[in-house]
Amino acid sequence: MTNFFIDQHGCAKNQVDGELIATRLINLGLEQTFVPEQADLIIVNSCGFIESAKKESLDAVVAAKQTYPHAKILLTGCLAERYSQVLKSNLPEADGIFGNGDISKIDQIVKELQEGERPVEVYKQQGVCCGERKILLGFRGSAFVKITEGCSNHCSFCAIPLIRGELRSRKADEIISEIKFLVSKGVVEINLIGQDLAAYGTGKGDNVFDDGEYPLPALDKDGKNLGTTKLSALARLLMMISEIQGNFIVRTLYIHPDHFNRDILSVMKKDSRLLPYFDIPFQSGDTEIIRKMNRKGSFEEYVRLVNDIRSELPSAILRTTFLTGFPGEKDSSAKRTLEFLKTIQSDWSGCFPYSMEEDTPAYNFKHKVSAKKAQKRADLLVEAQGEITREHLKKHVGNEYDVLIEEVVAGEDGLAIGRAWFQAPDVDGSVVVRYERDDKAQNDIVKSGRMVRARIVAVSDVDLDAVLVGDSKINAKSADSNLLFAPELVD
């Protein structure tokens, strides 16, 4: 085997794992191709979170074996981690199965594949899967930085602890070093990820600053910290990031609402590079359902949290997630969630019908909701969010923003697609920037991975139309040969 291709599925955390796998294979002497026909090894980096994602990953393995019979097919990722022994017998199309507990073991897996063996290996979850990344699988100028692995919240519907284990946190110094490296290579957007950033530094055995443990604080009904005046580990980490010199922005993704670190708000107020963008997966607005999900909050407490954030940071952007059709969700429960959405007026949200996941507590809950009814409730939330989003986007018309260009569209008309600070990668809308293609100066500015200055002129559904104003003070350097990007994602 000399060439490998990665078929990437799942979340941002899985993307980082794919980047780590690619780097290790490059270090082994293999060459990454972005044309599957040229690959001797095709890696399906799978998702195993919900039923639809599992099916998508399994279908990808079967399709790869049928379409590229000359290649070895390796199933990696969450699906492989969770179902390795079942798939060993039931998925003959996979020439190997490799979990995500210890990605460094991919070297041995590839060796066994080359020797004609069929490895099926799941290694003990250790630390946080991180390390050198020579290639990023997202758009130029942007990177995900994993700060935790696993989760100890144990929401009753969620299989993450079964797949990725209990919470573990990276050392703060490691995170700072990685961010400095990425910024030095021209990355201007850093997205901090983990299953729950609020819990950073609070895992069993975590000692992220080498000066003691950081247990989750007890909170009173107003979200105030009880029993300690120590800053949360997340707030302290953001303070350390704020000390890094350079032009870049930082976004925090996925913060559990039950122990949201309110002390990060004052840290963010002091550094505009720390974006007031909050991804808080509330999942439901009905207190009874929230408690059945093994969460501690309520309609009122979650509304109070949103109000507190906006009180401290009036420009804050809120993204959330809702889960419809959870066992026991009545029509009145669904209406309460819809009321909650209209009350908090989130800028963005995702909505998914409940997926029964074996070995989770909710799998055996009574009073199941039909898939048809769950989807209908999801559709109502999506419709309501669309109206809210379009209304919120109107406030940006006439304003100028730095826009990170992701793609320059081929053609005679000058057209590029990017994102402003209030749009997270992959999940939110885009900014469509128009410019004069015949103008050399403008052509030199509008490049993928660069920030440009653009004025918003119109709302187009959940996207924004803009015209180029000029260059931005924040600019990515040209990516050097030590940090590559998938070529189909750059111009």
Tab-separated table of C-alpha atoms in Angstrom:
chain	number	residue	atom	x	y	z
A	1	MET	CA	0.000	0.000	0.000
A	2	THR	CA	1.370	3.383	-1.013
A	3	ASN	CA	-1.653	5.718	-1.285
A	4	PHE	CA	-4.497	6.245	1.167
A	5	PHE	CA	-7.829	8.064	1.011
A	6	ILE	CA	-9.907	9.141	4.035
A	7	ASP	CA	-13.698	9.154	3.775
A	8	GLN	CA	-14.539	11.433	6.691
A	9	HIS	CA	-17.813	11.175	8.668
A	10	GLY	CA	-19.099	12.574	11.954
A	11	CYS	CA	-18.284	15.555	14.109
A	12	ALA	CA	-15.373	17.952	14.491
A	13	LYS	CA	-13.762	15.692	17.094
A	14	ASN	CA	-13.771	12.878	14.557
A	15	GLN	CA	-12.247	15.233	11.986
A	16	VAL	CA	-9.315	15.864	14.322
A	17	ASP	CA	-8.921	12.095	14.691
A	18	GLY	CA	-8.884	11.790	10.891
A	19	GLU	CA	-6.164	14.442	10.690
A	20	LEU	CA	-4.113	12.563	13.278
A	21	ILE	CA	-4.528	9.308	11.340
A	22	ALA	CA	-3.516	10.980	8.076
A	23	THR	CA	-0.412	12.477	9.689
A	24	ARG	CA	0.715	9.152	11.111
A	25	LEU	CA	0.287	7.438	7.746
A	26	ILE	CA	2.239	10.212	6.012
A	27	ASN	CA	4.995	9.701	8.582
A	28	LEU	CA	4.966	5.992	7.690
A	29	GLY	CA	5.767	6.914	4.106
A	30	LEU	CA	2.292	6.615	2.607
A	31	GLU	CA	0.927	9.372	0.402
A	32	GLN	CA	-2.517	10.851	0.874
A	33	THR	CA	-4.701	11.062	-2.212
A	34	PHE	CA	-7.992	12.884	-2.547
A	35	VAL	CA	-9.075	10.682	-5.456
A	36	PRO	CA	-10.354	7.341	-4.105
A	37	GLU	CA	-9.649	5.545	-7.388
A	38	GLN	CA	-5.937	6.103	-6.768
A	39	ALA	CA	-5.962	4.685	-3.226
A	40	ASP	CA	-4.596	1.315	-2.134
A	41	LEU	CA	-6.104	1.947	1.307
A	42	ILE	CA	-9.494	3.577	1.877
A	43	ILE	CA	-10.238	4.609	5.452
A	44	VAL	CA	-13.877	5.154	6.425
A	45	ASN	CA	-13.604	7.287	9.561
A	46	SER	CA	-17.053	6.587	10.931
A	47	CYS	CA	-19.651	8.090	13.238
A	48	GLY	CA	-21.561	5.877	15.691
A	49	PHE	CA	-23.640	8.462	17.539
A	50	ILE	CA	-27.144	7.982	16.113
A	51	GLU	CA	-28.821	5.442	13.852
A	52	SER	CA	-28.745	7.518	10.657
A	53	ALA	CA	-25.024	8.244	11.085
A	54	LYS	CA	-24.281	4.548	11.678
A	55	LYS	CA	-26.102	3.587	8.491
A	56	GLU	CA	-24.262	6.229	6.507
A	57	SER	CA	-20.893	4.900	7.682
A	58	LEU	CA	-21.791	1.254	7.043
A	59	ASP	CA	-23.086	2.106	3.578
A	60	ALA	CA	-19.806	3.885	2.876
A	61	VAL	CA	-17.806	0.744	3.687
A	62	VAL	CA	-19.971	-1.460	1.474
A	63	ALA	CA	-19.889	1.063	-1.382
A	64	ALA	CA	-16.106	1.441	-1.133
A	65	LYS	CA	-15.535	-2.308	-1.365
A	66	GLN	CA	-17.875	-2.614	-4.352
A	67	THR	CA	-16.510	0.412	-6.202
A	68	TYR	CA	-12.808	-0.042	-5.407
A	69	PRO	CA	-12.235	-3.814	-5.059
A	70	HIS	CA	-8.483	-3.338	-5.521
A	71	ALA	CA	-8.190	-1.341	-2.278
A	72	LYS	CA	-8.055	-2.388	1.351
A	73	ILE	CA	-10.997	-0.935	3.306
A	74	LEU	CA	-10.332	0.062	6.916
A	75	LEU	CA	-13.199	1.085	9.192
A	76	THR	CA	-12.085	3.507	11.910
A	77	GLY	CA	-13.815	5.967	14.237
A	78	CYS	CA	-16.711	5.775	16.675
A	79	LEU	CA	-18.673	3.018	14.918
A	80	ALA	CA	-15.587	0.815	14.893
A	81	GLU	CA	-14.936	1.588	18.560
A	82	ARG	CA	-18.468	0.769	19.649
A	83	TYR	CA	-19.269	-2.293	17.539
A	84	SER	CA	-15.921	-3.876	16.652
A	85	GLN	CA	-16.840	-7.420	17.621
A	86	VAL	CA	-20.255	-7.333	15.972
A	87	LEU	CA	-18.816	-5.888	12.767
A	88	LYS	CA	-15.971	-8.387	12.772
A	89	SER	CA	-18.520	-11.024	11.756
A	90	ASN	CA	-21.215	-8.933	10.091
A	91	LEU	CA	-19.155	-6.595	7.923
A	92	PRO	CA	-16.893	-8.750	5.707
A	93	GLU	CA	-16.432	-5.767	3.375
A	94	ALA	CA	-14.106	-4.235	5.988
A	95	ASP	CA	-10.547	-5.553	5.663
A	96	GLY	CA	-9.810	-4.141	9.085
A	97	ILE	CA	-11.571	-2.479	12.027
A	98	PHE	CA	-9.784	0.003	14.276
A	99	GLY	CA	-11.285	1.923	17.208
A	100	ASN	CA	-10.370	5.444	18.313
A	101	GLY	CA	-9.102	4.685	21.823
A	102	ASP	CA	-5.435	5.030	20.875
A	103	ILE	CA	-4.850	6.419	17.400
A	104	SER	CA	-1.078	5.906	17.676
A	105	LYS	CA	-1.729	2.183	17.137
A	106	ILE	CA	-2.764	2.868	13.509
A	107	ASP	CA	0.865	2.161	12.559
A	108	GLN	CA	0.516	-1.467	13.659
A	109	ILE	CA	-2.893	-1.810	12.005
A	110	VAL	CA	-1.509	-0.704	8.630
A	111	LYS	CA	1.416	-3.102	8.985
A	112	GLU	CA	-0.987	-5.999	9.574
A	113	LEU	CA	-3.087	-4.979	6.558
A	114	GLN	CA	0.045	-4.918	4.408
A	115	GLU	CA	0.891	-8.429	5.599
A	116	GLY	CA	-2.519	-9.708	4.500
A	117	GLU	CA	-4.072	-9.949	7.953
A	118	ARG	CA	-7.524	-8.669	9.002
A	119	PRO	CA	-6.922	-6.676	12.196
A	120	VAL	CA	-9.873	-5.932	14.468
A	121	GLU	CA	-8.549	-3.861	17.359
A	122	VAL	CA	-10.023	-1.606	20.043
A	123	TYR	CA	-7.490	-0.159	22.459
A	124	LYS	CA	-8.098	1.182	25.945
A	125	GLN	CA	-9.152	4.838	26.015
A	126	GLN	CA	-6.152	6.851	27.169
A	127	GLY	CA	-5.772	10.586	27.567
A	128	VAL	CA	-6.883	12.840	24.730
A	129	CYS	CA	-6.180	11.767	21.149
A	130	CYS	CA	-3.920	14.567	19.977
A	131	GLY	CA	-0.494	15.195	18.546
A	132	GLU	CA	1.168	16.339	15.348
A	133	ARG	CA	-1.115	17.255	12.447
A	134	LYS	CA	0.523	17.814	9.081
A	135	ILE	CA	-2.778	18.126	7.262
A	136	LEU	CA	-6.122	19.710	8.126
A	137	LEU	CA	-9.287	18.336	6.531
A	138	GLY	CA	-11.271	21.564	6.825
A	139	PHE	CA	-11.053	24.833	4.954
A	140	ARG	CA	-7.799	26.758	4.880
A	141	GLY	CA	-7.302	29.238	7.707
A	142	SER	CA	-9.441	27.356	10.246
A	143	ALA	CA	-8.660	24.538	12.676
A	144	PHE	CA	-10.323	22.548	15.440
A	145	VAL	CA	-8.355	22.087	18.663
A	146	LYS	CA	-9.493	19.298	20.936
A	147	ILE	CA	-9.177	20.124	24.649
A	148	THR	CA	-11.123	17.196	26.160
A	149	GLU	CA	-12.034	13.636	25.282
A	150	GLY	CA	-15.069	11.659	26.437
A	151	CYS	CA	-17.827	12.845	28.751
A	152	SER	CA	-18.969	12.147	32.316
A	153	ASN	CA	-22.349	13.891	32.180
A	154	HIS	CA	-24.137	10.653	31.248
A	155	CYS	CA	-27.211	12.165	29.648
A	156	SER	CA	-29.687	9.300	29.446
A	157	PHE	CA	-29.955	9.419	25.640
A	158	CYS	CA	-26.257	9.740	24.831
A	159	ALA	CA	-23.811	7.007	23.825
A	160	ILE	CA	-20.687	9.173	23.937
A	161	PRO	CA	-19.417	7.784	27.286
A	162	LEU	CA	-19.841	4.274	25.808
A	163	ILE	CA	-17.815	5.227	22.750
A	164	ARG	CA	-15.196	7.698	23.945
A	165	GLY	CA	-15.162	6.953	27.665
A	166	GLU	CA	-15.217	9.202	30.694
A	167	LEU	CA	-13.960	12.778	30.593
A	168	ARG	CA	-10.233	13.375	30.186
A	169	SER	CA	-8.621	16.782	29.647
A	170	ARG	CA	-5.448	17.873	27.894
A	171	LYS	CA	-2.734	19.729	29.722
A	172	ALA	CA	-3.144	23.475	29.267
A	173	ASP	CA	0.462	23.891	28.113
A	174	GLU	CA	-0.109	21.333	25.313
A	175	ILE	CA	-3.150	23.250	24.102
A	176	ILE	CA	-1.299	26.576	24.152
A	177	SER	CA	1.616	25.077	22.220
A	178	GLU	CA	-0.706	23.665	19.568
A	179	ILE	CA	-2.531	26.974	19.131
A	180	LYS	CA	0.779	28.834	18.803
A	181	PHE	CA	1.916	26.345	16.161
A	182	LEU	CA	-1.303	26.658	14.158
A	183	VAL	CA	-1.253	30.447	14.307
A	184	SER	CA	2.382	30.445	13.154
A	185	LYS	CA	1.308	28.410	10.116
A	186	GLY	CA	-1.362	30.881	9.063
A	187	VAL	CA	-4.456	29.583	10.857
A	188	VAL	CA	-6.599	32.544	11.907
A	189	GLU	CA	-9.625	30.759	13.365
A	190	ILE	CA	-9.224	28.400	16.317
A	191	ASN	CA	-12.294	26.380	17.348
A	192	LEU	CA	-11.973	24.767	20.776
A	193	ILE	CA	-13.853	21.463	20.867
A	194	GLY	CA	-14.750	18.728	23.311
A	195	GLN	CA	-17.944	16.982	24.282
A	196	ASP	CA	-18.396	19.549	27.070
A	197	LEU	CA	-15.937	22.411	27.376
A	198	ALA	CA	-17.510	23.452	30.683
A	199	ALA	CA	-16.061	20.298	32.218
A	200	TYR	CA	-12.506	21.012	31.052
A	201	GLY	CA	-10.059	20.106	33.796
A	202	THR	CA	-12.633	18.355	35.996
A	203	GLY	CA	-12.128	14.735	34.942
A	204	LYS	CA	-10.923	12.116	37.389
A	205	GLY	CA	-7.176	12.526	37.632
A	206	ASP	CA	-7.126	15.716	35.558
A	207	ASN	CA	-4.400	18.134	36.617
A	208	VAL	CA	-4.310	20.441	33.615
A	209	PHE	CA	-2.250	23.208	35.219
A	210	ASP	CA	-0.086	20.942	37.405
A	211	ASP	CA	-1.359	22.727	40.481
A	212	GLY	CA	-4.309	20.669	41.645
A	213	GLU	CA	-7.721	19.414	40.575
A	214	TYR	CA	-10.637	21.508	39.326
A	215	PRO	CA	-13.908	19.823	40.335
A	216	LEU	CA	-17.123	21.055	38.785
A	217	PRO	CA	-18.457	23.825	41.031
A	218	ALA	CA	-21.783	23.545	42.798
A	219	LEU	CA	-24.170	26.176	41.477
A	220	ASP	CA	-27.105	27.876	43.148
A	221	LYS	CA	-30.423	28.461	41.361
A	222	ASP	CA	-29.040	31.654	39.800
A	223	GLY	CA	-25.986	29.887	38.437
A	224	LYS	CA	-23.682	31.471	41.014
A	225	ASN	CA	-20.667	29.469	42.131
A	226	LEU	CA	-21.014	27.892	45.590
A	227	GLY	CA	-18.113	26.902	47.803
A	228	THR	CA	-15.133	28.257	45.888
A	229	THR	CA	-13.813	31.480	44.432
A	230	LYS	CA	-11.347	29.696	42.146
A	231	LEU	CA	-11.708	30.416	38.452
A	232	SER	CA	-12.964	27.502	36.392
A	233	ALA	CA	-10.320	25.646	34.419
A	234	LEU	CA	-11.929	26.810	31.165
A	235	ALA	CA	-11.730	30.473	32.225
A	236	ARG	CA	-8.096	30.054	33.180
A	237	LEU	CA	-7.327	28.348	29.866
A	238	LEU	CA	-8.938	31.217	27.950
A	239	MET	CA	-6.808	33.667	29.930
A	240	MET	CA	-3.708	31.761	28.853
A	241	ILE	CA	-4.867	31.795	25.224
A	242	SER	CA	-5.446	35.531	25.520
A	243	GLU	CA	-1.768	35.972	26.327
A	244	ILE	CA	-0.736	34.554	22.938
A	245	GLN	CA	0.408	37.273	20.574
A	246	GLY	CA	-1.003	37.466	17.059
A	247	ASN	CA	-4.037	38.068	14.899
A	248	PHE	CA	-6.452	35.193	15.353
A	249	ILE	CA	-9.894	34.463	16.764
A	250	VAL	CA	-11.075	31.742	19.147
A	251	ARG	CA	-14.495	30.130	19.293
A	252	THR	CA	-15.693	27.833	22.100
A	253	LEU	CA	-17.977	25.025	20.918
A	254	TYR	CA	-20.244	22.740	22.972
A	255	ILE	CA	-20.774	23.913	26.562
A	256	HIS	CA	-23.212	21.904	28.685
A	257	PRO	CA	-25.851	24.223	30.175
A	258	ASP	CA	-25.951	22.637	33.630
A	259	HIS	CA	-22.515	23.917	34.597
A	260	PHE	CA	-21.872	26.732	32.143
A	261	ASN	CA	-18.752	28.598	33.273
A	262	ARG	CA	-20.117	32.101	33.843
A	263	ASP	CA	-16.639	33.295	34.750
A	264	ILE	CA	-15.576	32.982	31.101
A	265	LEU	CA	-17.801	35.961	30.250
A	266	SER	CA	-15.585	38.481	32.014
A	267	VAL	CA	-12.503	36.930	30.385
A	268	MET	CA	-14.068	37.290	26.939
A	269	LYS	CA	-14.973	40.917	27.573
A	270	LYS	CA	-11.279	41.724	27.934
A	271	ASP	CA	-10.152	40.235	24.594
A	272	SER	CA	-12.185	40.675	21.401
A	273	ARG	CA	-10.355	37.715	19.865
A	274	LEU	CA	-12.285	35.445	22.240
A	275	LEU	CA	-15.552	35.366	20.338
A	276	PRO	CA	-18.850	35.658	22.249
A	277	TYR	CA	-20.209	32.668	20.352
A	278	PHE	CA	-21.827	29.985	22.501
A	279	ASP	CA	-22.934	26.521	21.416
A	280	ILE	CA	-25.102	25.302	24.310
A	281	PRO	CA	-27.075	22.103	23.545
A	282	PHE	CA	-30.226	22.566	25.655
A	283	GLN	CA	-31.952	19.562	23.968
A	284	SER	CA	-35.365	20.405	25.459
A	285	GLY	CA	-37.242	23.283	27.059
A	286	ASP	CA	-39.618	21.105	29.070
A	287	THR	CA	-38.417	20.672	32.643
A	288	GLU	CA	-39.832	17.149	33.032
A	289	ILE	CA	-38.100	15.942	29.868
A	290	ILE	CA	-34.877	17.757	30.821
A	291	ARG	CA	-34.790	15.798	34.086
A	292	LYS	CA	-35.531	12.504	32.272
A	293	MET	CA	-32.512	13.280	30.131
A	294	ASN	CA	-30.499	13.186	33.390
A	295	ARG	CA	-29.949	16.915	33.360
A	296	LYS	CA	-30.361	19.270	36.286
A	297	GLY	CA	-31.699	22.393	34.605
A	298	SER	CA	-35.186	23.686	33.896
A	299	PHE	CA	-36.998	25.998	31.484
A	300	GLU	CA	-36.532	28.910	33.877
A	301	GLU	CA	-32.891	28.196	34.730
A	302	TYR	CA	-31.885	27.843	31.096
A	303	VAL	CA	-33.662	31.082	30.161
A	304	ARG	CA	-31.846	32.791	33.035
A	305	LEU	CA	-28.524	31.499	31.697
A	306	VAL	CA	-29.201	32.957	28.251
A	307	ASN	CA	-30.230	36.282	29.781
A	308	ASP	CA	-27.072	36.368	31.910
A	309	ILE	CA	-24.877	35.779	28.867
A	310	ARG	CA	-26.566	38.536	26.875
A	311	SER	CA	-26.472	40.873	29.835
A	312	GLU	CA	-22.679	40.507	30.067
A	313	LEU	CA	-22.089	40.267	26.318
A	314	PRO	CA	-24.896	42.000	24.383
A	315	SER	CA	-23.443	40.924	21.032
A	316	ALA	CA	-23.385	37.235	22.032
A	317	ILE	CA	-24.407	34.664	19.428
A	318	LEU	CA	-26.228	31.554	20.636
A	319	ARG	CA	-26.421	28.182	18.923
A	320	THR	CA	-28.251	25.256	20.465
A	321	THR	CA	-29.568	21.767	19.728
A	322	PHE	CA	-32.948	20.153	20.335
A	323	LEU	CA	-33.896	16.492	20.539
A	324	THR	CA	-37.525	15.701	19.709
A	325	GLY	CA	-39.506	12.551	20.416
A	326	PHE	CA	-37.635	11.637	23.599
A	327	PRO	CA	-39.510	8.865	25.477
A	328	GLY	CA	-42.363	10.419	27.445
A	329	GLU	CA	-42.417	13.656	25.435
A	330	LYS	CA	-46.080	14.662	25.211
A	331	ASP	CA	-47.630	17.249	22.937
A	332	SER	CA	-47.518	19.679	25.851
A	333	SER	CA	-43.790	18.939	26.318
A	334	ALA	CA	-43.107	19.667	22.660
A	335	LYS	CA	-45.072	22.924	22.873
A	336	ARG	CA	-43.026	23.913	25.900
A	337	THR	CA	-39.802	23.358	23.955
A	338	LEU	CA	-41.143	25.469	21.095
A	339	GLU	CA	-42.007	28.163	23.627
A	340	PHE	CA	-38.484	27.893	25.038
A	341	LEU	CA	-36.953	28.387	21.585
A	342	LYS	CA	-39.077	31.463	20.971
A	343	THR	CA	-38.151	32.787	24.414
A	344	ILE	CA	-34.363	32.418	24.133
A	345	GLN	CA	-34.341	33.517	20.466
A	346	SER	CA	-31.251	31.495	19.592
A	347	ASP	CA	-29.432	32.668	16.475
A	348	TRP	CA	-28.912	29.133	15.210
A	349	SER	CA	-30.062	25.671	16.211
A	350	GLY	CA	-30.016	22.081	15.060
A	351	CYS	CA	-32.879	19.674	15.673
A	352	PHE	CA	-32.847	15.878	15.553
A	353	PRO	CA	-35.481	13.222	16.244
A	354	TYR	CA	-34.523	10.939	19.116
A	355	SER	CA	-32.496	7.860	18.158
A	356	MET	CA	-32.749	4.781	20.405
A	357	GLU	CA	-29.234	3.793	21.415
A	358	GLU	CA	-28.706	0.434	23.081
A	359	ASP	CA	-26.933	0.409	26.456
A	360	THR	CA	-28.092	3.953	27.244
A	361	PRO	CA	-30.663	4.363	30.063
A	362	ALA	CA	-33.274	5.903	27.742
A	363	TYR	CA	-33.225	2.804	25.532
A	364	ASN	CA	-35.477	1.054	28.038
A	365	PHE	CA	-37.684	4.032	28.879
A	366	LYS	CA	-41.407	3.568	28.363
A	367	HIS	CA	-43.815	5.770	26.398
A	368	LYS	CA	-41.907	5.800	23.121
A	369	VAL	CA	-42.807	8.486	20.581
A	370	SER	CA	-43.367	7.490	16.964
A	371	ALA	CA	-40.749	8.520	14.428
A	372	LYS	CA	-43.405	10.354	12.416
A	373	LYS	CA	-44.474	12.446	15.404
A	374	ALA	CA	-40.857	13.141	16.428
A	375	GLN	CA	-40.070	14.350	12.920
A	376	LYS	CA	-43.156	16.564	12.836
A	377	ARG	CA	-42.087	18.198	16.085
A	378	ALA	CA	-38.579	18.676	14.732
A	379	ASP	CA	-39.962	20.312	11.605
A	380	LEU	CA	-41.876	22.830	13.718
A	381	LEU	CA	-38.727	23.776	15.603
A	382	VAL	CA	-36.735	24.073	12.384
A	383	GLU	CA	-39.421	26.332	10.902
A	384	ALA	CA	-39.476	28.543	13.999
A	385	GLN	CA	-35.681	28.760	14.102
A	386	GLY	CA	-35.585	29.723	10.434
A	387	GLU	CA	-37.845	32.684	11.086
A	388	ILE	CA	-35.783	33.772	14.083
A	389	THR	CA	-32.491	33.380	12.217
A	390	ARG	CA	-33.631	35.409	9.235
A	391	GLU	CA	-34.849	38.177	11.536
A	392	HIS	CA	-31.574	38.203	13.487
A	393	LEU	CA	-29.511	38.329	10.314
A	394	LYS	CA	-31.189	41.586	9.281
A	395	LYS	CA	-29.268	43.439	11.990
A	396	HIS	CA	-26.035	42.753	10.104
A	397	VAL	CA	-27.141	44.478	6.894
A	398	GLY	CA	-25.106	47.632	6.340
A	399	ASN	CA	-22.337	46.545	8.724
A	400	GLU	CA	-18.775	45.616	7.812
A	401	TYR	CA	-17.160	42.407	9.049
A	402	ASP	CA	-14.003	40.397	8.652
A	403	VAL	CA	-14.938	37.345	6.579
A	404	LEU	CA	-12.795	34.219	6.384
A	405	ILE	CA	-12.860	33.106	2.743
A	406	GLU	CA	-13.405	29.357	2.420
A	407	GLU	CA	-13.972	28.969	-1.297
A	408	VAL	CA	-13.460	31.101	-4.399
A	409	VAL	CA	-16.115	30.140	-6.939
A	410	ALA	CA	-14.843	29.566	-10.474
A	411	GLY	CA	-16.372	31.683	-13.236
A	412	GLU	CA	-16.297	35.143	-14.742
A	413	ASP	CA	-18.182	36.817	-11.913
A	414	GLY	CA	-16.187	37.530	-8.784
A	415	LEU	CA	-17.787	35.339	-6.128
A	416	ALA	CA	-16.438	33.833	-2.916
A	417	ILE	CA	-17.993	32.029	0.036
A	418	GLY	CA	-16.877	32.614	3.592
A	419	ARG	CA	-17.943	33.110	7.190
A	420	ALA	CA	-18.090	36.011	9.628
A	421	TRP	CA	-17.318	35.587	13.332
A	422	PHE	CA	-20.937	34.755	14.183
A	423	GLN	CA	-20.960	31.730	11.859
A	424	ALA	CA	-19.277	28.527	13.036
A	425	PRO	CA	-17.778	26.135	10.477
A	426	ASP	CA	-20.008	23.471	8.905
A	427	VAL	CA	-23.178	24.252	10.867
A	428	ASP	CA	-24.187	27.890	10.358
A	429	GLY	CA	-24.880	30.003	7.293
A	430	SER	CA	-22.323	31.655	5.013
A	431	VAL	CA	-21.390	35.081	3.687
A	432	VAL	CA	-21.358	35.295	-0.113
A	433	VAL	CA	-18.823	37.968	-1.071
A	434	ARG	CA	-18.917	39.624	-4.506
A	435	TYR	CA	-15.872	41.383	-5.932
A	436	GLU	CA	-14.391	42.567	-9.250
A	437	ARG	CA	-12.586	39.590	-10.769
A	438	ASP	CA	-10.956	41.893	-13.358
A	439	ASP	CA	-9.386	43.950	-10.582
A	440	LYS	CA	-5.921	42.499	-9.824
A	441	ALA	CA	-5.789	44.060	-6.357
A	442	GLN	CA	-9.104	42.451	-5.407
A	443	ASN	CA	-8.038	39.116	-6.887
A	444	ASP	CA	-4.913	39.214	-4.745
A	445	ILE	CA	-7.029	39.735	-1.638
A	446	VAL	CA	-9.777	37.165	-2.202
A	447	LYS	CA	-8.018	33.867	-1.501
A	448	SER	CA	-9.150	30.890	0.539
A	449	GLY	CA	-7.755	31.077	4.049
A	450	ARG	CA	-7.584	34.880	4.057
A	451	MET	CA	-9.708	37.324	5.948
A	452	VAL	CA	-11.279	40.105	3.888
A	453	ARG	CA	-13.338	43.081	4.886
A	454	ALA	CA	-16.880	42.925	3.498
A	455	ARG	CA	-20.071	44.952	3.862
A	456	ILE	CA	-23.327	43.041	4.289
A	457	VAL	CA	-25.937	44.163	1.755
A	458	ALA	CA	-28.765	41.608	2.044
A	459	VAL	CA	-30.139	38.526	3.773
A	460	SER	CA	-30.611	35.435	1.594
A	461	ASP	CA	-32.485	32.869	3.698
A	462	VAL	CA	-29.872	31.839	6.313
A	463	ASP	CA	-26.946	33.294	4.354
A	464	LEU	CA	-25.753	36.854	3.860
A	465	ASP	CA	-24.806	38.678	0.667
A	466	ALA	CA	-21.855	41.066	0.858
A	467	VAL	CA	-19.545	43.180	-1.265
A	468	LEU	CA	-15.798	43.348	-0.852
A	469	VAL	CA	-14.550	46.458	0.937
A	470	GLY	CA	-10.869	45.609	1.138
A	471	ASP	CA	-8.239	43.701	3.042
A	472	SER	CA	-8.527	42.758	6.708
A	473	LYS	CA	-6.091	43.410	9.510
A	474	ILE	CA	-6.339	39.696	10.271
A	475	ASN	CA	-4.690	37.706	7.520
A	476	ALA	CA	-3.528	34.135	7.242
A	477	LYS	CA	0.004	33.644	6.052
A	478	SER	CA	0.442	31.322	3.104
A	479	ALA	CA	0.311	27.782	4.478
A	480	ASP	CA	3.804	26.327	4.288
A	481	SER	CA	4.797	22.817	3.324
A	482	ASN	CA	4.612	21.629	6.924
A	483	LEU	CA	0.856	22.231	7.165
A	484	LEU	CA	-1.299	21.050	4.269
A	485	PHE	CA	-4.985	21.312	3.460
A	486	ALA	CA	-7.247	19.036	1.459
A	487	PRO	CA	-6.844	20.375	-2.114
A	488	GLU	CA	-10.542	20.184	-2.975
A	489	LEU	CA	-11.189	22.685	-0.203
A	490	VAL	CA	-8.858	25.365	-1.554
A	491	ASP	CA	-8.641	27.300	-4.791
